[in-house]
Amino acid sequence: DKTMIDALEPAVQALEDAAADAVTVAEAMRAARRAAENGMHHTIALEAQKGRASYLGPRSVGHQDPGATSAYYLIETAAEAFGDNA
């Protein structure tokens, strides 16, 4: 849908997978950061379906979603706070 969920959902999935694998918090946050970053970049190829960007229709393709970018920065900051400096 080209929203912040595109970054948050893979990050949450990465955290759930990390919890199942019993890795350290820093490793879990590193995985969440990478997943959120991939999700954020994935929005570039999507057409916006929600929010104000949806008014642009096909013209939204080729632009990174600002909500996904903001969500990525939240995950990145949390990862840094929990010891992931990669």
PDB file of C-alpha atoms in Angstrom:
ATOM      1  CA  ASP A   1       0.000   0.000   0.000  1.00  0.00           C
ATOM      2  CA  LYS A   2       3.063   2.285   0.216  1.00  0.00           C
ATOM      3  CA  THR A   3       2.713   3.254   3.880  1.00  0.00           C
ATOM      4  CA  MET A   4       4.766   3.064   7.056  1.00  0.00           C
ATOM      5  CA  ILE A   5       3.508  -0.506   7.434  1.00  0.00           C
ATOM      6  CA  ASP A   6       5.799  -1.478   4.546  1.00  0.00           C
ATOM      7  CA  ALA A   7       8.762  -0.835   6.867  1.00  0.00           C
ATOM      8  CA  LEU A   8       7.187  -1.835  10.185  1.00  0.00           C
ATOM      9  CA  GLU A   9       5.734  -5.199   9.198  1.00  0.00           C
ATOM     10  CA  PRO A  10       9.030  -6.764   8.053  1.00  0.00           C
ATOM     11  CA  ALA A  11      10.775  -5.319  11.116  1.00  0.00           C
ATOM     12  CA  VAL A  12       8.237  -6.939  13.440  1.00  0.00           C
ATOM     13  CA  GLN A  13       8.565 -10.225  11.555  1.00  0.00           C
ATOM     14  CA  ALA A  14      12.355 -10.041  11.913  1.00  0.00           C
ATOM     15  CA  LEU A  15      11.990  -9.460  15.663  1.00  0.00           C
ATOM     16  CA  GLU A  16       9.622 -12.421  15.983  1.00  0.00           C
ATOM     17  CA  ASP A  17      12.043 -14.628  14.045  1.00  0.00           C
ATOM     18  CA  ALA A  18      14.940 -13.424  16.197  1.00  0.00           C
ATOM     19  CA  ALA A  19      12.994 -14.162  19.381  1.00  0.00           C
ATOM     20  CA  ALA A  20      12.305 -17.684  18.143  1.00  0.00           C
ATOM     21  CA  ASP A  21      16.030 -18.122  17.459  1.00  0.00           C
ATOM     22  CA  ALA A  22      16.934 -16.739  20.918  1.00  0.00           C
ATOM     23  CA  VAL A  23      19.512 -14.266  19.611  1.00  0.00           C
ATOM     24  CA  THR A  24      20.762 -11.230  21.508  1.00  0.00           C
ATOM     25  CA  VAL A  25      18.731  -8.030  21.555  1.00  0.00           C
ATOM     26  CA  ALA A  26      21.410  -6.267  19.488  1.00  0.00           C
ATOM     27  CA  GLU A  27      21.266  -9.011  16.845  1.00  0.00           C
ATOM     28  CA  ALA A  28      17.472  -8.919  16.825  1.00  0.00           C
ATOM     29  CA  MET A  29      17.455  -5.154  16.379  1.00  0.00           C
ATOM     30  CA  ARG A  30      20.062  -5.413  13.625  1.00  0.00           C
ATOM     31  CA  ALA A  31      17.780  -7.824  11.768  1.00  0.00           C
ATOM     32  CA  ALA A  32      14.784  -5.548  12.341  1.00  0.00           C
ATOM     33  CA  ARG A  33      16.734  -2.547  11.036  1.00  0.00           C
ATOM     34  CA  ARG A  34      17.752  -4.409   7.879  1.00  0.00           C
ATOM     35  CA  ALA A  35      14.193  -5.620   7.302  1.00  0.00           C
ATOM     36  CA  ALA A  36      12.761  -2.130   7.802  1.00  0.00           C
ATOM     37  CA  GLU A  37      15.336  -0.686   5.425  1.00  0.00           C
ATOM     38  CA  ASN A  38      14.442  -3.246   2.751  1.00  0.00           C
ATOM     39  CA  GLY A  39      10.744  -2.518   3.238  1.00  0.00           C
ATOM     40  CA  MET A  40      11.368   1.214   2.996  1.00  0.00           C
ATOM     41  CA  HIS A  41      13.270   0.818  -0.283  1.00  0.00           C
ATOM     42  CA  HIS A  42      10.560  -1.507  -1.607  1.00  0.00           C
ATOM     43  CA  THR A  43       8.048   1.371  -1.503  1.00  0.00           C
ATOM     44  CA  ILE A  44       9.839   3.102  -4.388  1.00  0.00           C
ATOM     45  CA  ALA A  45       8.375   0.627  -6.881  1.00  0.00           C
ATOM     46  CA  LEU A  46       4.852   0.735  -5.428  1.00  0.00           C
ATOM     47  CA  GLU A  47       1.889   2.883  -6.385  1.00  0.00           C
ATOM     48  CA  ALA A  48       0.384   4.604  -3.346  1.00  0.00           C
ATOM     49  CA  GLN A  49      -3.020   3.238  -2.350  1.00  0.00           C
ATOM     50  CA  LYS A  50      -3.494   5.047   0.963  1.00  0.00           C
ATOM     51  CA  GLY A  51      -3.113   8.581   2.276  1.00  0.00           C
ATOM     52  CA  ARG A  52      -2.449  11.787   0.380  1.00  0.00           C
ATOM     53  CA  ALA A  53       0.085  10.134  -1.901  1.00  0.00           C
ATOM     54  CA  SER A  54      -2.744   8.027  -3.336  1.00  0.00           C
ATOM     55  CA  TYR A  55      -4.041  11.160  -5.083  1.00  0.00           C
ATOM     56  CA  LEU A  56      -0.971  10.975  -7.302  1.00  0.00           C
ATOM     57  CA  GLY A  57      -1.867   7.513  -8.554  1.00  0.00           C
ATOM     58  CA  PRO A  58       0.795   6.175 -10.941  1.00  0.00           C
ATOM     59  CA  ARG A  59       2.907   9.293 -10.425  1.00  0.00           C
ATOM     60  CA  SER A  60       3.728   8.046  -6.920  1.00  0.00           C
ATOM     61  CA  VAL A  61       5.785   5.212  -8.438  1.00  0.00           C
ATOM     62  CA  GLY A  62       9.493   5.948  -8.240  1.00  0.00           C
ATOM     63  CA  HIS A  63       9.280   7.898  -4.980  1.00  0.00           C
ATOM     64  CA  GLN A  64      10.091   6.493  -1.554  1.00  0.00           C
ATOM     65  CA  ASP A  65       7.204   6.664   0.897  1.00  0.00           C
ATOM     66  CA  PRO A  66       7.837   9.255   3.634  1.00  0.00           C
ATOM     67  CA  GLY A  67       5.904   7.236   6.227  1.00  0.00           C
ATOM     68  CA  ALA A  68       8.010   4.158   5.550  1.00  0.00           C
ATOM     69  CA  THR A  69      11.115   6.323   5.763  1.00  0.00           C
ATOM     70  CA  SER A  70      10.016   7.715   9.140  1.00  0.00           C
ATOM     71  CA  ALA A  71       9.258   4.216  10.405  1.00  0.00           C
ATOM     72  CA  TYR A  72      12.702   3.065   9.275  1.00  0.00           C
ATOM     73  CA  TYR A  73      14.350   5.914  11.193  1.00  0.00           C
ATOM     74  CA  LEU A  74      12.429   4.911  14.336  1.00  0.00           C
ATOM     75  CA  ILE A  75      13.628   1.317  14.005  1.00  0.00           C
ATOM     76  CA  GLU A  76      17.168   2.465  13.208  1.00  0.00           C
ATOM     77  CA  THR A  77      17.253   4.669  16.320  1.00  0.00           C
ATOM     78  CA  ALA A  78      15.893   1.859  18.486  1.00  0.00           C
ATOM     79  CA  ALA A  79      18.513  -0.502  17.047  1.00  0.00           C
ATOM     80  CA  GLU A  80      21.275   1.964  17.901  1.00  0.00           C
ATOM     81  CA  ALA A  81      19.893   2.358  21.425  1.00  0.00           C
ATOM     82  CA  PHE A  82      19.997  -1.422  21.896  1.00  0.00           C
ATOM     83  CA  GLY A  83      23.589  -1.749  20.771  1.00  0.00           C
ATOM     84  CA  ASP A  84      23.409  -2.233  16.999  1.00  0.00           C
ATOM     85  CA  ASN A  85      25.933   0.170  15.556  1.00  0.00           C
ATOM     86  CA  ALA A  86      26.309  -1.640  12.218  1.00  0.00           C
TER      87      ALA A  86
END
